[in-house]
Amino acid sequence: MTLSKVSLVVASLLVFAACTSQEPTVAPESSAEKPAAEKATVYKIGAIQSLSGDAAGYGDPQAKAMQIAVDEVNAAGGVDGVMLELVAEDSKCDPKTGVTALQKLISVDNVQVVIGGTCSGESLAMAPIANQNKVVLFSASATSPDLTEQGGEFFFRNAPSDTKAGSALAARATAMGLKRMALISENTPFAQGIRNVFKTTYTAGEIVADEVYNTGDADFRSQLTRIKDLAPDGLIVNPQTGASGGLIAKQARELGITVQKFTNETMGGDEGVKSGGLEAMNGIIFHQEVLDDSNVRTKAFVDAYTAKYGERPQYDMYAAGAYDAVKLVVNGIKANGYTGEGIRKYLNEAGTYEGALSTYSFDSFGDSTTDIAPRMIDETGKNVPYQG
Amino acid sequence: MIHNLPQLIVNGLIAASITLLISLGLTMIFGVLGFINFAHAELAMVGAYLFFLIYGVAKIPLVVGLLLAALGVGLLNLIIERFTFRPVRKSTPLVPLIISVGVSFALSSIVQLIFGANAKTVHAETLSRQYSVFGAIITETQLAIIAITIVLVVGLFLFLKYTALGKAMRAVADNAEVAEIVGIDVNRTIAWLFFIGGALAGIAGALVSFERNMYPSMGLPLNIAAFAAVIVGGVGSVPGAVIGSLLNNFAETIIIGINLPVSWCALFSGSPPVTCAVSAGYKSAIAFVIVVLMLLIRPRGILGRSAEEETRS
């Protein structure tokens, strides 16, 4: 190998290393200061959603809903004459990818507000960077209880913290008289959040199994065989995505586990039923925010989405939340100008907001008052209210 | 503690079947060409999607669907061999290995481009009846997976041992140059090798799609499992792949699936917990512990040939 070849290889390795380096570098301070440039021609709204990978089922409808909101604002003349522009990035439900996307949006696009991330894991990773740069990070679907504290003052969300979903599961199991609960959770911040809340709030009996599996696992038979052996009277399937949760429900059913099953909101879409099958999914109970279609704002959003994309959004509550997020941010820009600080101030002081998701306000931690309701999958695979 | 053992053995057999079908092609290609083909399990992924199209979307009968998936992936592997691995066959094994990494990325990206990143499923409504064997529950689908695997493995043994082409493959594996001198068409033999390895992986993928969800990225975990099985069994050895797949998968399912006496966990945590078991989070670590132990104790694997045997033959 000649010297020039060696140096070429070394150089390319260095370039590669530079490209893949994940150091959470802080964007230059200047970018945070200059934003509300005197003569803005366009207000950029950053968008970081899980657009590919297992969680694309949540992120894709969110991105579409945000585009609808942006189009509506622009059609009505923009924000005091300035048009909105959505700058979308894909986080793949992966913290590292999310951080890279956020750094790009802050340092290259100079955004003052980012709507995202879709998953709790990426949101937890991005929140410190958003806070350092005084950029508002607004998630419509990250529900981990950890975000309440760790989100910092620039993190907001209109999805409810899983403190609600986890303790609702515990209350449900208690009310049904279940004494031996088995729990199988994915190793992601979202699922672990629910797991931890359930473990601390369920006191009516024993948690006989508390299994954790890694994202990407496809064979759950060993754990389920062991769980069956422990004769639980309730099973909580707690995945990050409906696809893996459905698989667990299916394999549990095949192994003859017939006890009452519970899950989280990720199983409310089509994916859970598709991968689990009707038989395994029928009667599974979970909690989520529910859109009220009799509400005019909700109906207008759902109709606009259906008209544009030909179907009701999957995980409609996340999509409606993302739509609301854009509208709230626009209100913030109108009130205090296009700065992260101004938008943060507006959201903190906004009071009650009547949106497409529901009517809610933000507490001092940036958590919303959005509530959840019990749901179940019926024998036809539909997500219906649970009457219990 | 072990009364659920029959179920765990059945679970292990199902997992081993899938790993085995992929590791066969992996080990055969190593045996003949001397490199680990990282694109091999991606062929199973392509097989799964092909089967999804043929059986799930076009509703062509199951057996025809399996055969078409095998044929399609076999042909794909033939093309991959012709245009990527054959031109570099004379270079060091590192070159085809790196190429195989590239091919694996290309395959999963192409599939993602066509089908999207979301999970896909095939539902085999015709194969859902359940049987109970010694207290273990097994579905018809799972029986079919195990039966098809046994038939294919036995068929492969007979093929390698008794047919002219099979003998030619073993000859090329032993010494390609000498094989060529005695009149074996090495290019043709290796092309067949890739076709057969690809077809086996294609069937594995189709069978996986009954059991699990399909993702464009599903190849990597399958490849890692097959790779571990091949190392444990002995790189290049077909019976070794069988033993490695069974050993790794039985170890995984049984270690994860058994409830240990609560007093054992009390040794670590002080107070006795409600139940005691090895967390499923360590599942993929189990196969790698076996791999590391094997590399320390017997680096050639259970049935692999040592370097001396290699030079002597």
XYZ file of C-alpha atoms in Angstrom:
701
model
C 0.000 0.000 0.000
C 1.509 3.299 -1.030
C 1.724 6.210 1.360
C -0.936 8.138 -0.513
C -3.332 5.220 -0.245
C -2.682 4.950 3.470
C -3.318 8.606 3.999
C -6.470 8.377 1.912
C -7.759 5.586 4.118
C -6.856 7.474 7.286
C -8.502 10.616 5.973
C -11.699 8.839 5.074
C -11.768 7.162 8.473
C -11.435 10.545 10.118
C -14.263 11.932 8.032
C -16.356 8.911 8.932
C -15.564 9.314 12.617
C -16.461 12.987 12.427
C -19.761 12.200 10.734
C -20.784 9.548 13.217
C -19.589 11.300 16.343
C -22.524 11.604 18.724
C -21.024 14.078 21.156
C -23.900 16.195 22.397
C -22.240 19.352 21.202
C -24.060 22.502 22.037
C -24.994 24.671 19.144
C -23.221 28.025 19.128
C -24.841 30.477 21.483
C -25.246 32.990 18.726
C -27.883 30.876 17.005
C -30.005 30.996 20.107
C -29.754 34.734 20.314
C -30.227 35.950 16.787
C -33.531 34.215 15.944
C -36.250 36.742 15.971
C -34.329 38.356 13.225
C -35.819 41.729 12.573
C -37.220 40.887 9.150
C -38.186 37.236 9.267
C -39.559 35.985 5.959
C -40.531 32.615 7.313
C -40.919 31.016 10.743
C -39.351 27.570 10.803
C -40.993 24.963 13.006
C -38.774 21.960 13.624
C -40.423 18.552 13.586
C -38.734 15.439 14.959
C -40.903 12.365 14.615
C -40.321 8.630 14.310
C -40.949 8.406 10.585
C -39.304 5.048 10.008
C -38.722 1.983 12.110
C -41.082 0.279 14.509
C -42.611 3.485 15.842
C -43.392 4.977 12.410
C -47.002 4.076 13.129
C -47.114 6.942 15.675
C -44.784 9.434 14.030
C -46.079 9.329 10.479
C -49.651 10.474 11.296
C -48.174 13.156 13.566
C -46.076 14.549 10.734
C -49.118 14.562 8.459
C -51.280 16.262 11.104
C -48.650 18.962 11.608
C -48.551 19.624 7.881
C -52.321 20.127 7.940
C -51.991 22.627 10.792
C -49.190 24.505 9.016
C -51.155 24.593 5.756
C -54.197 25.966 7.600
C -52.176 28.719 9.241
C -50.487 29.667 5.951
C -53.783 29.610 4.038
C -55.142 32.091 6.575
C -52.255 34.462 5.885
C -49.569 32.998 8.130
C -48.517 34.456 11.463
C -49.009 38.206 11.026
C -48.108 37.790 7.382
C -45.096 35.543 7.914
C -45.445 32.026 6.530
C -44.702 28.910 8.559
C -42.331 26.259 7.302
C -42.092 22.742 8.718
C -38.560 21.323 8.809
C -39.034 17.589 9.370
C -36.458 15.126 10.677
C -36.705 11.397 11.362
C -35.701 10.201 14.823
C -36.568 6.502 14.342
C -37.631 6.346 18.010
C -33.885 6.293 18.704
C -32.289 8.707 21.224
C -29.024 9.106 19.289
C -30.787 9.827 16.006
C -33.124 12.238 17.770
C -30.222 14.162 19.308
C -28.465 14.434 15.945
C -31.671 15.702 14.358
C -32.215 18.282 17.097
C -28.640 19.572 16.843
C -29.075 19.935 13.104
C -32.353 21.834 13.503
C -30.848 24.175 16.104
C -27.504 24.890 14.474
C -28.346 24.695 10.769
C -31.985 25.760 10.589
C -31.886 28.026 13.660
C -35.309 26.896 14.786
C -36.699 28.241 18.064
C -39.251 25.483 18.535
C -39.285 21.779 17.745
C -42.352 19.584 17.884
C -41.282 16.113 18.952
C -40.087 13.584 19.730
C -42.530 10.823 19.187
C -41.040 8.381 21.709
C -40.135 9.001 25.344
C -36.568 7.767 24.903
C -35.633 10.268 22.239
C -37.473 13.059 24.081
C -35.513 12.359 27.269
C -32.283 12.518 25.274
C -33.222 15.715 23.425
C -34.671 17.707 26.324
C -31.306 18.762 27.880
C -30.068 20.063 24.526
C -33.299 21.967 23.938
C -32.956 23.539 27.387
C -29.295 24.499 26.889
C -30.193 26.244 23.648
C -33.431 27.725 24.975
C -35.435 26.021 22.253
C -38.937 24.776 23.046
C -39.391 21.018 22.634
C -43.065 20.055 22.457
C -44.063 16.390 22.311
C -47.517 15.089 21.498
C -46.822 11.473 22.403
C -43.904 11.115 24.839
C -45.568 9.938 28.035
C -42.741 8.759 30.300
C -43.215 10.042 33.869
C -39.473 10.857 33.912
C -40.092 13.730 31.491
C -42.017 15.639 34.146
C -38.795 16.379 36.038
C -36.113 15.708 33.441
C -37.839 17.602 30.642
C -36.726 20.922 32.040
C -38.490 24.238 31.617
C -38.393 24.205 27.802
C -40.079 20.801 27.449
C -43.860 20.643 27.044
C -46.250 17.861 26.125
C -49.969 17.522 25.634
C -49.873 13.732 25.982
C -50.577 12.721 29.589
C -47.762 11.372 31.768
C -47.927 7.622 32.262
C -48.315 8.176 35.964
C -51.976 8.167 34.933
C -51.906 5.042 32.727
C -49.743 3.038 35.164
C -51.848 3.773 38.213
C -55.065 3.270 36.219
C -53.842 -0.253 35.374
C -53.128 -0.930 39.042
C -56.567 0.388 40.037
C -58.241 -1.720 37.330
C -56.468 -4.914 38.434
C -57.344 -4.187 42.049
C -61.006 -3.518 41.210
C -61.197 -6.813 39.309
C -59.875 -8.641 42.381
C -56.668 -9.855 40.713
C -54.049 -10.995 43.233
C -51.242 -12.457 41.102
C -50.137 -10.107 38.343
C -47.541 -10.911 35.692
C -45.841 -8.099 33.820
C -43.820 -8.247 30.604
C -42.316 -4.932 29.476
C -40.106 -3.735 26.659
C -36.771 -2.209 27.614
C -37.600 1.353 26.528
C -38.155 4.473 28.673
C -41.858 4.574 27.737
C -42.640 0.968 28.719
C -40.353 1.127 31.756
C -42.226 4.240 32.901
C -45.519 2.366 32.967
C -43.852 -0.647 34.561
C -42.409 1.422 37.407
C -45.656 3.266 38.096
C -47.605 -0.003 38.108
C -45.127 -1.653 40.464
C -45.367 1.161 42.977
C -49.140 1.643 42.786
C -50.322 -2.004 42.696
C -50.614 -3.126 46.281
C -53.644 -5.417 46.183
C -51.596 -8.556 45.546
C -48.272 -9.908 44.339
C -46.401 -9.204 41.151
C -45.335 -12.783 40.428
C -43.406 -12.030 37.253
C -41.773 -8.814 36.114
C -40.151 -9.590 32.765
C -38.196 -7.149 30.617
C -37.349 -7.874 26.989
C -35.170 -6.064 24.479
C -36.509 -4.192 21.466
C -36.376 -6.471 18.437
C -36.969 -9.707 20.374
C -39.463 -11.871 18.549
C -39.587 -15.048 20.604
C -41.219 -14.618 24.010
C -42.141 -18.244 24.607
C -39.545 -18.911 27.303
C -40.670 -16.039 29.506
C -44.322 -16.829 28.834
C -43.837 -20.511 29.636
C -42.337 -19.474 32.942
C -45.144 -16.981 33.569
C -47.742 -19.669 32.863
C -46.001 -21.889 35.377
C -46.508 -19.207 38.033
C -50.290 -19.262 37.494
C -50.949 -15.507 37.439
C -54.529 -14.220 37.293
C -53.687 -11.189 35.161
C -51.068 -10.481 32.489
C -49.869 -7.000 31.516
C -48.304 -6.846 28.068
C -46.326 -3.602 28.085
C -44.581 -3.009 24.732
C -43.215 0.048 22.921
C -45.065 -0.843 19.729
C -48.242 -2.723 18.859
C -46.292 -5.079 16.610
C -44.221 -6.616 19.408
C -47.112 -6.460 21.888
C -49.370 -8.321 19.482
C -46.733 -11.005 19.111
C -46.587 -11.464 22.897
C -50.377 -11.699 23.118
C -50.374 -14.266 20.318
C -47.627 -16.403 21.816
C -49.271 -16.225 25.257
C -52.536 -17.411 23.719
C -50.764 -20.247 21.895
C -49.183 -21.374 25.150
C -52.601 -21.533 26.759
C -52.399 -18.411 28.941
C -56.058 -17.387 29.104
C -56.090 -14.973 32.060
C -57.310 -11.364 31.711
C -54.793 -9.386 29.656
C -53.950 -5.694 30.009
C -51.712 -3.488 27.929
C -50.809 0.119 27.182
C -52.035 2.624 24.585
C -49.640 1.367 21.879
C -51.909 -1.634 21.327
C -54.892 0.533 20.426
C -53.936 0.856 16.745
C -54.222 -1.697 13.955
C -50.749 -3.128 14.415
C -51.489 -4.973 17.643
C -54.449 -6.822 16.191
C -52.608 -7.505 12.938
C -49.673 -9.185 14.617
C -51.584 -10.699 17.518
C -54.701 -11.929 15.775
C -58.294 -11.422 16.883
C -58.413 -14.354 19.252
C -55.419 -13.256 21.295
C -56.355 -9.583 21.362
C -60.061 -9.826 22.114
C -60.844 -8.332 25.531
C -57.408 -6.829 26.240
C -57.800 -3.696 28.414
C -55.742 -0.485 28.239
C -55.971 3.271 28.843
C -55.429 6.177 26.488
C -56.552 9.718 25.718
C -59.656 9.522 23.565
C -60.778 11.963 20.905
C -64.294 13.241 21.347
C -65.698 13.245 17.816
C -68.715 15.291 18.891
C -66.350 18.204 19.591
C -66.318 20.606 16.616
C -62.547 21.191 16.727
C -61.826 17.465 16.907
C -64.243 16.725 14.102
C -62.768 19.471 11.932
C -59.282 18.036 12.398
C -60.301 14.434 11.755
C -62.291 15.480 8.679
C -59.406 17.523 7.293
C -57.014 14.620 7.840
C -59.377 12.083 6.304
C -60.009 14.346 3.319
C -56.294 14.799 2.681
C -54.931 11.322 3.423
C -57.949 9.108 2.791
C -58.180 7.592 6.284
C -58.620 8.481 9.927
C -55.172 8.846 11.508
C -53.730 5.824 13.269
C -53.241 6.701 16.947
C -55.518 9.659 16.336
C -54.790 11.119 19.791
C -51.085 11.557 18.986
C -51.942 13.088 15.606
C -54.472 15.482 17.147
C -51.895 16.369 19.801
C -49.317 17.219 17.132
C -51.895 19.328 15.294
C -52.663 21.192 18.520
C -48.953 21.635 19.194
C -48.512 23.597 15.961
C -51.521 25.789 16.757
C -50.296 26.425 20.310
C -46.842 27.333 19.048
C -48.385 29.725 16.510
C -50.318 31.384 19.347
C -47.038 31.691 21.225
C -45.273 33.324 18.280
C -48.179 35.740 17.848
C -48.081 36.668 21.512
C -44.342 36.886 22.241
C -42.539 36.661 18.891
C -40.468 33.902 17.349
C -38.131 33.051 20.215
C -37.867 29.894 22.285
C -38.098 31.996 25.435
C -41.259 33.735 24.212
C -42.993 30.525 23.178
C -42.074 28.923 26.521
C -43.486 31.896 28.382
C -46.709 31.764 26.379
C -47.218 28.033 27.001
C -46.622 28.471 30.724
C -49.187 31.254 30.921
C -51.621 30.031 28.258
C -54.224 28.770 30.678
C -56.836 26.431 29.301
C -56.541 25.556 25.624
C -59.463 24.227 23.625
C -57.857 22.004 21.006
C -58.555 19.076 18.722
C -57.150 16.633 21.282
C -59.284 17.888 24.162
C -59.452 20.897 26.460
C -56.339 21.129 28.598
C -53.713 23.332 30.226
C -50.055 22.919 31.193
C -48.774 22.689 34.743
C -45.488 24.205 35.897
C -43.619 21.084 34.706
C -44.968 21.402 31.151
C -47.269 18.405 31.655
C -50.806 18.689 30.312
C -54.047 17.958 32.097
C -55.215 15.691 29.246
C -57.010 12.700 30.736
C -57.221 9.043 29.813
C -60.119 6.608 29.565
C -60.333 2.802 29.758
C -60.498 1.046 26.378
C -60.528 -2.519 25.102
C -60.172 -4.445 21.851
C -63.491 -6.075 20.969
C -64.072 -9.366 19.126
C -63.875 -7.636 15.744
C -60.509 -6.062 16.570
C -61.863 -2.553 17.162
C -60.642 -0.175 19.860
C -63.832 0.469 21.894
C -64.679 1.938 25.317
C -64.294 -0.535 28.181
C -67.375 -0.750 30.369
C -66.312 -2.213 33.624
C -39.129 -26.517 38.725
C -38.822 -28.589 35.563
C -42.349 -29.747 34.886
C -42.564 -27.154 32.108
C -39.506 -28.705 30.457
C -41.470 -30.347 27.601
C -42.838 -26.918 26.637
C -39.377 -25.403 26.815
C -37.976 -28.166 24.600
C -40.711 -27.489 22.055
C -39.942 -23.739 22.236
C -36.267 -24.514 21.727
C -36.999 -26.728 18.727
C -39.024 -23.995 17.019
C -36.299 -21.398 17.566
C -33.559 -23.847 16.552
C -35.349 -24.708 13.304
C -35.245 -21.134 12.082
C -31.638 -20.595 13.170
C -30.622 -23.879 11.587
C -32.060 -23.181 8.131
C -30.069 -19.957 8.005
C -26.871 -21.307 9.531
C -26.710 -24.155 6.974
C -26.112 -21.786 4.073
C -23.788 -19.653 6.196
C -21.600 -22.588 7.158
C -21.588 -24.159 3.677
C -20.454 -20.934 2.058
C -17.735 -20.606 4.663
C -16.706 -24.212 4.122
C -16.253 -23.664 0.409
C -15.178 -20.022 0.086
C -13.710 -19.314 3.502
C -15.657 -16.152 4.372
C -18.623 -15.356 6.593
C -21.436 -14.021 4.438
C -23.081 -11.250 6.448
C -25.740 -10.855 3.774
C -26.962 -14.391 4.292
C -29.724 -13.755 6.828
C -30.931 -10.782 4.770
C -31.927 -13.434 2.243
C -34.294 -14.828 4.855
C -35.725 -11.330 5.213
C -36.214 -11.132 1.441
C -37.780 -14.601 1.562
C -40.233 -13.441 4.209
C -41.332 -10.449 2.131
C -41.513 -12.544 -1.044
C -43.692 -15.032 0.795
C -45.790 -12.148 2.110
C -46.387 -11.032 -1.493
C -47.060 -14.507 -2.860
C -49.072 -15.991 -0.024
C -50.318 -13.015 1.972
C -51.222 -10.648 -0.868
C -51.673 -12.784 -4.005
C -53.230 -15.632 -1.941
C -51.354 -18.348 -3.819
C -51.540 -21.692 -1.928
C -49.109 -22.215 0.918
C -46.892 -24.956 -0.501
C -46.547 -23.188 -3.850
C -45.780 -19.993 -1.925
C -42.989 -21.674 0.023
C -41.492 -23.159 -3.142
C -41.676 -19.853 -5.001
C -40.060 -18.008 -2.069
C -37.262 -20.594 -2.011
C -36.803 -20.392 -5.771
C -36.882 -16.599 -5.823
C -34.347 -16.153 -3.037
C -32.155 -18.915 -4.485
C -32.071 -17.084 -7.817
C -31.394 -13.777 -6.079
C -28.427 -15.325 -4.269
C -27.206 -16.719 -7.595
C -27.230 -13.222 -9.054
C -25.527 -11.770 -5.970
C -22.791 -14.397 -6.228
C -22.289 -13.826 -9.936
C -21.889 -10.069 -9.707
C -20.362 -9.458 -6.287
C -18.537 -12.485 -4.877
C -17.307 -14.224 -8.039
C -15.191 -11.321 -9.325
C -13.274 -11.209 -6.022
C -13.035 -14.922 -5.401
C -9.248 -15.007 -5.714
C -8.682 -12.190 -3.189
C -8.318 -12.517 0.581
C -11.505 -13.533 2.468
C -11.700 -10.025 3.937
C -12.834 -8.604 0.577
C -15.962 -10.753 0.111
C -16.714 -10.311 3.823
C -16.812 -6.527 3.467
C -18.802 -6.862 0.257
C -21.315 -9.048 2.098
C -21.832 -6.306 4.692
C -22.588 -3.910 1.843
C -24.944 -6.378 0.181
C -26.824 -6.832 3.464
C -27.376 -3.075 3.814
C -28.450 -2.849 0.192
C -30.986 -5.674 0.547
C -32.619 -4.313 3.692
C -32.717 -0.775 2.288
C -34.283 -1.920 -0.976
C -36.940 -3.875 0.904
C -37.614 -0.865 3.148
C -37.955 1.328 0.068
C -40.514 -1.014 -1.477
C -42.497 -2.170 1.541
C -41.904 0.599 4.088
C -40.488 0.222 7.579
C -43.664 -0.892 9.329
C -44.146 -4.432 10.552
C -45.949 -6.781 8.195
C -47.667 -10.013 9.125
C -48.895 -13.099 7.331
C -51.680 -14.944 9.033
C -51.893 -18.641 8.386
C -55.546 -19.186 9.202
C -55.340 -22.744 7.909
C -52.605 -23.714 10.350
C -53.773 -22.754 13.793
C -54.927 -26.004 15.425
C -53.158 -26.906 18.637
C -51.837 -30.204 19.950
C -50.659 -31.210 23.378
C -47.545 -33.378 23.617
C -46.424 -34.423 27.115
C -48.100 -31.307 28.462
C -46.453 -29.051 25.900
C -48.713 -27.089 23.594
C -47.675 -26.916 19.965
C -49.563 -25.388 17.061
C -49.886 -26.883 13.620
C -47.766 -24.027 12.227
C -44.972 -24.849 14.615
C -45.182 -28.554 13.815
C -44.935 -27.634 10.144
C -41.862 -25.480 10.791
C -40.108 -28.278 12.649
C -41.135 -30.936 10.105
C -40.070 -28.865 7.096
C -36.722 -28.176 8.752
C -36.104 -31.856 9.465
C -36.976 -32.817 5.886
C -34.701 -30.117 4.448
C -31.766 -30.984 6.710
C -32.002 -34.708 5.992
C -32.372 -33.916 2.300
C -29.271 -31.717 2.403
C -27.217 -34.460 4.074
C -28.262 -37.013 1.469
C -27.625 -34.510 -1.315
C -24.101 -33.733 -0.119
C -23.279 -37.384 0.446
C -24.739 -39.150 -2.568
C -25.308 -36.839 -5.520
C -22.599 -35.900 -8.011
C -23.186 -32.201 -7.373
C -23.035 -32.699 -3.609
C -19.779 -34.585 -3.928
C -18.453 -31.834 -6.187
C -19.291 -29.274 -3.483
C -17.381 -31.211 -0.886
C -14.486 -31.575 -3.314
C -14.401 -27.822 -3.985
C -14.573 -27.205 -0.226
C -11.572 -29.478 0.306
C -9.443 -27.970 -2.447
C -10.856 -25.888 -5.266
C -7.754 -26.066 -7.447
C -7.473 -29.843 -7.342
C -11.200 -30.111 -7.923
C -10.804 -28.038 -11.046
C -7.904 -30.212 -12.240
C -10.011 -33.359 -11.986
C -12.689 -31.746 -14.108
C -15.159 -30.216 -11.673
C -16.697 -26.968 -12.933
C -15.926 -24.834 -9.891
C -17.978 -21.827 -11.001
C -21.029 -23.961 -11.600
C -20.608 -25.793 -8.297
C -20.305 -22.579 -6.318
C -23.289 -21.097 -8.137
C -25.357 -24.106 -7.066
C -24.046 -23.720 -3.544
C -25.337 -20.148 -3.397
C -28.637 -21.194 -4.949
C -29.183 -23.921 -2.369
C -28.038 -21.762 0.560
C -30.313 -18.954 -0.636
C -33.284 -21.276 -1.094
C -32.877 -22.616 2.463
C -32.692 -19.079 3.837
C -35.733 -18.124 1.733
C -37.765 -20.946 3.251
C -36.539 -19.965 6.721
C -37.788 -16.430 6.079
C -41.162 -17.642 4.868
C -41.507 -19.817 7.970
C -40.452 -16.952 10.251
C -43.199 -14.816 8.766
C -45.791 -17.224 10.173
C -44.336 -16.929 13.598
C -43.190 -13.347 13.873
C -43.614 -9.935 12.309
C -41.584 -8.928 9.290
C -39.317 -5.886 9.317
C -36.704 -4.796 6.788
C -34.246 -4.949 9.693
C -35.189 -8.460 10.816
C -32.145 -10.021 9.133
C -29.509 -8.864 11.591
C -30.740 -10.696 14.710
C -31.262 -13.828 12.605
C -27.734 -13.533 11.251
C -26.265 -13.098 14.716
C -28.078 -16.205 15.984
C -26.971 -18.232 12.955
C -23.419 -16.913 13.264
C -23.259 -17.956 16.926
C -24.608 -21.409 16.058
C -22.031 -21.841 13.299
C -19.125 -20.877 15.568
C -20.270 -23.211 18.324
C -20.897 -26.104 15.946
C -17.705 -25.617 13.977
C -17.342 -23.196 11.098
C -17.781 -24.967 7.757
C -19.396 -28.084 9.189
C -23.001 -28.889 8.243
C -23.629 -31.323 11.128
C -21.933 -28.732 13.329
C -24.548 -26.156 12.325
C -27.264 -28.583 13.440
C -25.620 -29.169 16.807
C -24.805 -25.479 17.306
C -28.354 -24.345 16.523
C -29.886 -26.896 18.861
C -27.410 -26.228 21.668
C -27.705 -22.435 21.589
C -31.475 -22.343 21.298
C -32.091 -24.998 23.944
C -29.744 -23.193 26.305
C -31.526 -19.889 25.686
C -35.087 -21.129 26.064
C -34.415 -23.377 29.030
C -32.281 -20.959 31.048
C -34.801 -18.157 30.511
C -37.834 -20.387 30.932
C -37.201 -22.030 34.292
C -38.402 -20.726 37.624
C -35.530 -21.119 40.049
C -35.980 -21.788 43.785
C -36.611 -18.456 45.469
C -33.765 -19.155 47.916
C -31.260 -18.885 45.032
C -32.175 -15.286 44.349
C -32.099 -14.600 48.084
C -28.360 -15.358 47.937
C -27.918 -12.220 45.844
C -30.627 -9.894 47.070
C -30.745 -10.754 50.748
C -34.501 -10.969 51.206
C -36.298 -13.700 49.232
C -38.241 -12.215 46.275
C -41.645 -13.442 45.089
C -40.110 -15.415 42.228
C -36.631 -16.091 40.944
C -35.462 -16.478 37.361
C -32.885 -15.368 34.808
C -34.212 -12.231 33.098
C -35.085 -12.543 29.438
C -33.014 -9.411 28.883
C -29.972 -11.697 29.062
C -31.342 -14.045 26.442
C -29.077 -13.120 23.551
C -26.129 -12.990 25.953
C -26.536 -16.704 26.646
C -25.588 -17.757 23.111
C -22.597 -15.435 23.246
C -21.411 -16.821 26.566
C -21.451 -20.221 24.877
C -19.549 -18.760 21.909
C -16.899 -17.225 24.165
C -16.521 -20.441 26.169
C -16.226 -22.402 22.949
C -13.591 -20.050 21.556
C -11.602 -20.401 24.788
C -11.896 -24.166 25.157
C -12.177 -25.421 21.590
C -11.745 -22.596 19.059
C -12.579 -24.796 16.074
C -16.096 -25.485 17.456
C -17.623 -28.863 18.281
C -17.226 -30.445 14.843
C -14.897 -27.964 13.160
C -11.534 -28.949 11.782
C -8.380 -27.646 13.411
C -5.749 -25.777 11.449
C -3.518 -28.879 11.337
C -6.294 -31.026 9.925
C -6.995 -28.271 7.449
C -3.430 -28.274 6.122
C -3.138 -32.039 6.113
C -6.220 -32.581 3.993
